[in-house]
Every structure is written in structure tokens, then in C-alpha cells.
């Protein structure tokens, strides 16, 4: 192994740090977007049932 001195925190490249930060934030946002997209088959029917319940719509014959 090479004998390198430990890098001090004030010598860190801010551009590289921002790229790493952006990659982490984008991974989190993609995960949140995927969760929202995969929950749509559950959320849409639930919203439809909620609207039917609030408006007291019944499909029974009078």
C-alpha cells in the first residue's frame, strides 16, 4: 500500500462532494417515485371507493 497522509476535511473537493450528494439525493427520489408508482393500483381504487362512500352512492335497486 502507498503511504498517503490522511486527507483533511478542508481539503476535500467540493465538486466531487456535490456530485456524491446529488447521486444520493437522486437515488432517494427515484426510490420514492417508484414507491408512488407501485402504490397506484391500491391508491386509485381506494380513492374511488372513498368518493362513492362520501357521496353515498349505492348500486342496489331501489
PDB file of N, CA and C in Angstrom:
ATOM      1  N   UNK A   1       0.833  -1.194   0.000  1.00  0.00           N
ATOM      2  CA  UNK A   1       0.000   0.000   0.000  1.00  0.00           C
ATOM      3  C   UNK A   1       0.868   1.244   0.000  1.00  0.00           C
ATOM      4  N   UNK A   2       0.318   2.282  -0.612  1.00  0.00           N
ATOM      5  CA  UNK A   2       1.043   3.538  -0.642  1.00  0.00           C
ATOM      6  C   UNK A   2       0.915   4.227   0.713  1.00  0.00           C
ATOM      7  N   UNK A   3       1.939   4.950   1.038  1.00  0.00           N
ATOM      8  CA  UNK A   3       1.925   5.697   2.284  1.00  0.00           C
ATOM      9  C   UNK A   3       1.364   7.088   2.006  1.00  0.00           C
ATOM     10  N   UNK A   4       0.063   7.270   2.209  1.00  0.00           N
ATOM     11  CA  UNK A   4      -0.556   8.562   1.949  1.00  0.00           C
ATOM     12  C   UNK A   4      -1.000   9.175   3.265  1.00  0.00           C
ATOM     13  N   UNK A   5      -0.871  10.480   3.341  1.00  0.00           N
ATOM     14  CA  UNK A   5      -1.349  11.188   4.528  1.00  0.00           C
ATOM     15  C   UNK A   5      -2.872  11.239   4.484  1.00  0.00           C
ATOM     16  N   UNK A   6      -3.464  11.234   5.653  1.00  0.00           N
ATOM     17  CA  UNK A   6      -4.920  11.289   5.726  1.00  0.00           C
ATOM     18  C   UNK A   6      -5.387  12.663   5.248  1.00  0.00           C
ATOM     19  N   UNK A   7      -6.426  12.673   4.428  1.00  0.00           N
ATOM     20  CA  UNK A   7      -6.916  13.924   3.864  1.00  0.00           C
ATOM     21  C   UNK A   7      -7.704  14.698   4.914  1.00  0.00           C
ATOM     22  N   UNK A   8      -7.412  15.969   5.017  1.00  0.00           N
ATOM     23  CA  UNK A   8      -8.115  16.821   5.976  1.00  0.00           C
ATOM     24  C   UNK A   8      -9.467  17.229   5.393  1.00  0.00           C
ATOM     25  N   UNK A   9     -10.419  17.522   6.269  1.00  0.00           N
ATOM     26  CA  UNK A   9     -11.763  17.801   5.779  1.00  0.00           C
ATOM     27  C   UNK A   9     -11.823  19.107   4.985  1.00  0.00           C
ATOM     28  N   UNK A  10     -10.930  20.053   5.217  1.00  0.00           N
ATOM     29  CA  UNK A  10     -10.949  21.299   4.467  1.00  0.00           C
ATOM     30  C   UNK A  10     -10.247  21.179   3.118  1.00  0.00           C
ATOM     31  N   UNK A  11      -9.678  20.009   2.827  1.00  0.00           N
ATOM     32  CA  UNK A  11      -9.024  19.786   1.544  1.00  0.00           C
ATOM     33  C   UNK A  11      -9.874  18.936   0.605  1.00  0.00           C
ATOM     34  N   UNK A  12     -11.102  18.679   0.972  1.00  0.00           N
ATOM     35  CA  UNK A  12     -11.990  17.848   0.154  1.00  0.00           C
ATOM     36  C   UNK A  12     -12.483  18.656  -1.039  1.00  0.00           C
ATOM     37  N   UNK A  13     -12.539  18.016  -2.188  1.00  0.00           N
ATOM     38  CA  UNK A  13     -13.028  18.667  -3.402  1.00  0.00           C
ATOM     39  C   UNK A  13     -14.541  18.836  -3.296  1.00  0.00           C
ATOM     40  N   UNK A  14     -14.994  20.087  -3.272  1.00  0.00           N
ATOM     41  CA  UNK A  14     -16.427  20.351  -3.111  1.00  0.00           C
ATOM     42  C   UNK A  14     -17.221  19.889  -4.322  1.00  0.00           C
ATOM     43  N   UNK A  15     -16.635  19.943  -5.502  1.00  0.00           N
ATOM     44  CA  UNK A  15     -17.335  19.458  -6.695  1.00  0.00           C
ATOM     45  C   UNK A  15     -17.623  17.972  -6.606  1.00  0.00           C
ATOM     46  N   UNK A  16     -16.633  17.203  -6.180  1.00  0.00           N
ATOM     47  CA  UNK A  16     -16.841  15.761  -6.023  1.00  0.00           C
ATOM     48  C   UNK A  16     -17.840  15.474  -4.917  1.00  0.00           C
ATOM     49  N   UNK A  17     -17.796  16.272  -3.856  1.00  0.00           N
ATOM     50  CA  UNK A  17     -18.745  16.092  -2.757  1.00  0.00           C
ATOM     51  C   UNK A  17     -20.175  16.372  -3.208  1.00  0.00           C
ATOM     52  N   UNK A  18     -20.350  17.437  -4.020  1.00  0.00           N
ATOM     53  CA  UNK A  18     -21.681  17.761  -4.527  1.00  0.00           C
ATOM     54  C   UNK A  18     -22.191  16.691  -5.492  1.00  0.00           C
ATOM     55  N   UNK A  19     -21.301  16.107  -6.283  1.00  0.00           N
ATOM     56  CA  UNK A  19     -21.709  15.024  -7.187  1.00  0.00           C
ATOM     57  C   UNK A  19     -22.170  13.813  -6.378  1.00  0.00           C
ATOM     58  N   UNK A  20     -21.426  13.468  -5.335  1.00  0.00           N
ATOM     59  CA  UNK A  20     -21.840  12.357  -4.479  1.00  0.00           C
ATOM     60  C   UNK A  20     -23.181  12.656  -3.802  1.00  0.00           C
ATOM     61  N   UNK A  21     -23.334  13.898  -3.323  1.00  0.00           N
ATOM     62  CA  UNK A  21     -24.593  14.293  -2.674  1.00  0.00           C
ATOM     63  C   UNK A  21     -25.747  14.209  -3.666  1.00  0.00           C
ATOM     64  N   UNK A  22     -25.535  14.698  -4.901  1.00  0.00           N
ATOM     65  CA  UNK A  22     -26.583  14.660  -5.903  1.00  0.00           C
ATOM     66  C   UNK A  22     -26.951  13.213  -6.257  1.00  0.00           C
ATOM     67  N   UNK A  23     -25.966  12.325  -6.342  1.00  0.00           N
ATOM     68  CA  UNK A  23     -26.246  10.918  -6.628  1.00  0.00           C
ATOM     69  C   UNK A  23     -27.084  10.292  -5.522  1.00  0.00           C
ATOM     70  N   UNK A  24     -26.786  10.624  -4.272  1.00  0.00           N
ATOM     71  CA  UNK A  24     -27.575  10.095  -3.155  1.00  0.00           C
ATOM     72  C   UNK A  24     -29.002  10.624  -3.174  1.00  0.00           C
ATOM     73  N   UNK A  25     -29.158  11.923  -3.413  1.00  0.00           N
ATOM     74  CA  UNK A  25     -30.499  12.525  -3.452  1.00  0.00           C
ATOM     75  C   UNK A  25     -31.303  11.961  -4.624  1.00  0.00           C
ATOM     76  N   UNK A  26     -30.667  11.801  -5.777  1.00  0.00           N
ATOM     77  CA  UNK A  26     -31.397  11.264  -6.930  1.00  0.00           C
ATOM     78  C   UNK A  26     -31.803   9.811  -6.707  1.00  0.00           C
ATOM     79  N   UNK A  27     -30.968   9.024  -6.045  1.00  0.00           N
ATOM     80  CA  UNK A  27     -31.343   7.641  -5.735  1.00  0.00           C
ATOM     81  C   UNK A  27     -32.537   7.610  -4.789  1.00  0.00           C
ATOM     82  N   UNK A  28     -32.546   8.516  -3.799  1.00  0.00           N
ATOM     83  CA  UNK A  28     -33.680   8.587  -2.882  1.00  0.00           C
ATOM     84  C   UNK A  28     -34.952   8.994  -3.609  1.00  0.00           C
ATOM     85  N   UNK A  29     -34.857   9.996  -4.486  1.00  0.00           N
ATOM     86  CA  UNK A  29     -36.046  10.456  -5.211  1.00  0.00           C
ATOM     87  C   UNK A  29     -36.566   9.397  -6.177  1.00  0.00           C
ATOM     88  N   UNK A  30     -35.666   8.665  -6.814  1.00  0.00           N
ATOM     89  CA  UNK A  30     -36.114   7.578  -7.692  1.00  0.00           C
ATOM     90  C   UNK A  30     -36.803   6.463  -6.902  1.00  0.00           C
ATOM     91  N   UNK A  31     -36.305   6.202  -5.691  1.00  0.00           N
ATOM     92  CA  UNK A  31     -36.946   5.208  -4.840  1.00  0.00           C
ATOM     93  C   UNK A  31     -38.339   5.667  -4.428  1.00  0.00           C
ATOM     94  N   UNK A  32     -38.468   6.939  -4.057  1.00  0.00           N
ATOM     95  CA  UNK A  32     -39.778   7.478  -3.682  1.00  0.00           C
ATOM     96  C   UNK A  32     -40.739   7.467  -4.865  1.00  0.00           C
ATOM     97  N   UNK A  33     -40.241   7.811  -6.057  1.00  0.00           N
ATOM     98  CA  UNK A  33     -41.084   7.788  -7.255  1.00  0.00           C
ATOM     99  C   UNK A  33     -41.534   6.371  -7.587  1.00  0.00           C
ATOM    100  N   UNK A  34     -40.641   5.399  -7.444  1.00  0.00           N
ATOM    101  CA  UNK A  34     -41.005   4.006  -7.705  1.00  0.00           C
ATOM    102  C   UNK A  34     -42.045   3.522  -6.708  1.00  0.00           C
ATOM    103  N   UNK A  35     -41.910   3.918  -5.437  1.00  0.00           N
ATOM    104  CA  UNK A  35     -42.903   3.545  -4.438  1.00  0.00           C
ATOM    105  C   UNK A  35     -44.272   4.120  -4.795  1.00  0.00           C
ATOM    106  N   UNK A  36     -44.299   5.394  -5.210  1.00  0.00           N
ATOM    107  CA  UNK A  36     -45.578   6.014  -5.588  1.00  0.00           C
ATOM    108  C   UNK A  36     -46.183   5.321  -6.804  1.00  0.00           C
ATOM    109  N   UNK A  37     -45.349   4.990  -7.785  1.00  0.00           N
ATOM    110  CA  UNK A  37     -45.855   4.333  -8.990  1.00  0.00           C
ATOM    111  C   UNK A  37     -46.392   2.938  -8.680  1.00  0.00           C
ATOM    112  N   UNK A  38     -45.705   2.203  -7.808  1.00  0.00           N
ATOM    113  CA  UNK A  38     -46.159   0.849  -7.484  1.00  0.00           C
ATOM    114  C   UNK A  38     -47.379   0.846  -6.562  1.00  0.00           C
ATOM    115  N   UNK A  39     -47.640   1.959  -5.876  1.00  0.00           N
ATOM    116  CA  UNK A  39     -48.799   2.011  -4.983  1.00  0.00           C
ATOM    117  C   UNK A  39     -50.070   2.438  -5.716  1.00  0.00           C
ATOM    118  N   UNK A  40     -49.961   2.881  -6.959  1.00  0.00           N
ATOM    119  CA  UNK A  40     -51.140   3.350  -7.694  1.00  0.00           C
ATOM    120  C   UNK A  40     -52.248   2.299  -7.827  1.00  0.00           C
ATOM    121  N   UNK A  41     -51.956   1.011  -8.077  1.00  0.00           N
ATOM    122  CA  UNK A  41     -53.048   0.040  -8.167  1.00  0.00           C
ATOM    123  C   UNK A  41     -53.837  -0.113  -6.857  1.00  0.00           C
ATOM    124  N   UNK A  42     -53.287   0.309  -5.761  1.00  0.00           N
ATOM    125  CA  UNK A  42     -54.007   0.263  -4.485  1.00  0.00           C
ATOM    126  C   UNK A  42     -54.674   1.596  -4.193  1.00  0.00           C
ATOM    127  N   UNK A  43     -54.004   2.686  -4.526  1.00  0.00           N
ATOM    128  CA  UNK A  43     -54.493   4.016  -4.173  1.00  0.00           C
ATOM    129  C   UNK A  43     -55.696   4.415  -5.021  1.00  0.00           C
ATOM    130  N   UNK A  44     -55.666   4.133  -6.312  1.00  0.00           N
ATOM    131  CA  UNK A  44     -56.760   4.559  -7.198  1.00  0.00           C
ATOM    132  C   UNK A  44     -58.095   3.904  -6.824  1.00  0.00           C
ATOM    133  N   UNK A  45     -58.178   2.580  -6.644  1.00  0.00           N
ATOM    134  CA  UNK A  45     -59.457   2.010  -6.210  1.00  0.00           C
ATOM    135  C   UNK A  45     -59.893   2.504  -4.826  1.00  0.00           C
ATOM    136  N   UNK A  46     -58.934   2.746  -3.942  1.00  0.00           N
ATOM    137  CA  UNK A  46     -59.289   3.272  -2.624  1.00  0.00           C
ATOM    138  C   UNK A  46     -59.895   4.663  -2.736  1.00  0.00           C
ATOM    139  N   UNK A  47     -59.350   5.488  -3.608  1.00  0.00           N
ATOM    140  CA  UNK A  47     -59.924   6.819  -3.809  1.00  0.00           C
ATOM    141  C   UNK A  47     -61.318   6.740  -4.435  1.00  0.00           C
ATOM    142  N   UNK A  48     -61.500   5.811  -5.370  1.00  0.00           N
ATOM    143  CA  UNK A  48     -62.821   5.631  -5.980  1.00  0.00           C
ATOM    144  C   UNK A  48     -63.832   5.186  -4.927  1.00  0.00           C
ATOM    145  N   UNK A  49     -63.449   4.231  -4.091  1.00  0.00           N
ATOM    146  CA  UNK A  49     -64.371   3.779  -3.034  1.00  0.00           C
ATOM    147  C   UNK A  49     -64.656   4.894  -2.032  1.00  0.00           C
ATOM    148  N   UNK A  50     -63.649   5.725  -1.749  1.00  0.00           N
ATOM    149  CA  UNK A  50     -63.852   6.828  -0.824  1.00  0.00           C
ATOM    150  C   UNK A  50     -64.851   7.832  -1.400  1.00  0.00           C
ATOM    151  N   UNK A  51     -64.747   8.142  -2.708  1.00  0.00           N
ATOM    152  CA  UNK A  51     -65.681   9.072  -3.346  1.00  0.00           C
ATOM    153  C   UNK A  51     -67.086   8.489  -3.329  1.00  0.00           C
ATOM    154  N   UNK A  52     -67.206   7.199  -3.608  1.00  0.00           N
ATOM    155  CA  UNK A  52     -68.529   6.568  -3.581  1.00  0.00           C
ATOM    156  C   UNK A  52     -69.114   6.574  -2.176  1.00  0.00           C
ATOM    157  N   UNK A  53     -68.296   6.375  -1.168  1.00  0.00           N
ATOM    158  CA  UNK A  53     -68.767   6.388   0.210  1.00  0.00           C
ATOM    159  C   UNK A  53     -69.180   7.785   0.639  1.00  0.00           C
ATOM    160  N   UNK A  54     -68.408   8.788   0.285  1.00  0.00           N
ATOM    161  CA  UNK A  54     -68.723  10.169   0.671  1.00  0.00           C
ATOM    162  C   UNK A  54     -70.019  10.627   0.002  1.00  0.00           C
ATOM    163  N   UNK A  55     -70.236  10.264  -1.252  1.00  0.00           N
ATOM    164  CA  UNK A  55     -71.431  10.695  -1.980  1.00  0.00           C
ATOM    165  C   UNK A  55     -72.618   9.771  -1.753  1.00  0.00           C
ATOM    166  N   UNK A  56     -72.437   8.754  -0.931  1.00  0.00           N
ATOM    167  CA  UNK A  56     -73.498   7.806  -0.588  1.00  0.00           C
ATOM    168  C   UNK A  56     -74.124   7.205  -1.840  1.00  0.00           C
ATOM    169  N   UNK A  57     -73.295   6.756  -2.766  1.00  0.00           N
ATOM    170  CA  UNK A  57     -73.769   6.146  -3.999  1.00  0.00           C
ATOM    171  C   UNK A  57     -73.949   4.647  -3.744  1.00  0.00           C
ATOM    172  N   UNK A  58     -75.083   4.172  -4.128  1.00  0.00           N
ATOM    173  CA  UNK A  58     -75.383   2.757  -3.935  1.00  0.00           C
ATOM    174  C   UNK A  58     -75.760   2.148  -5.282  1.00  0.00           C
ATOM    175  N   UNK A  59     -75.363   0.910  -5.504  1.00  0.00           N
ATOM    176  CA  UNK A  59     -75.673   0.224  -6.741  1.00  0.00           C
ATOM    177  C   UNK A  59     -76.834  -0.774  -6.578  1.00  0.00           C
ATOM    178  N   UNK A  60     -77.545  -0.669  -5.481  1.00  0.00           N
ATOM    179  CA  UNK A  60     -78.687  -1.552  -5.249  1.00  0.00           C
ATOM    180  C   UNK A  60     -79.921  -1.003  -5.952  1.00  0.00           C
ATOM    181  N   UNK A  61     -80.840  -1.895  -6.291  1.00  0.00           N
ATOM    182  CA  UNK A  61     -82.084  -1.466  -6.892  1.00  0.00           C
ATOM    183  C   UNK A  61     -82.942  -0.774  -5.841  1.00  0.00           C
ATOM    184  N   UNK A  62     -83.646   0.276  -6.209  1.00  0.00           N
ATOM    185  CA  UNK A  62     -84.480   0.993  -5.227  1.00  0.00           C
ATOM    186  C   UNK A  62     -85.719   0.212  -4.818  1.00  0.00           C
TER     187      UNK A  62
END
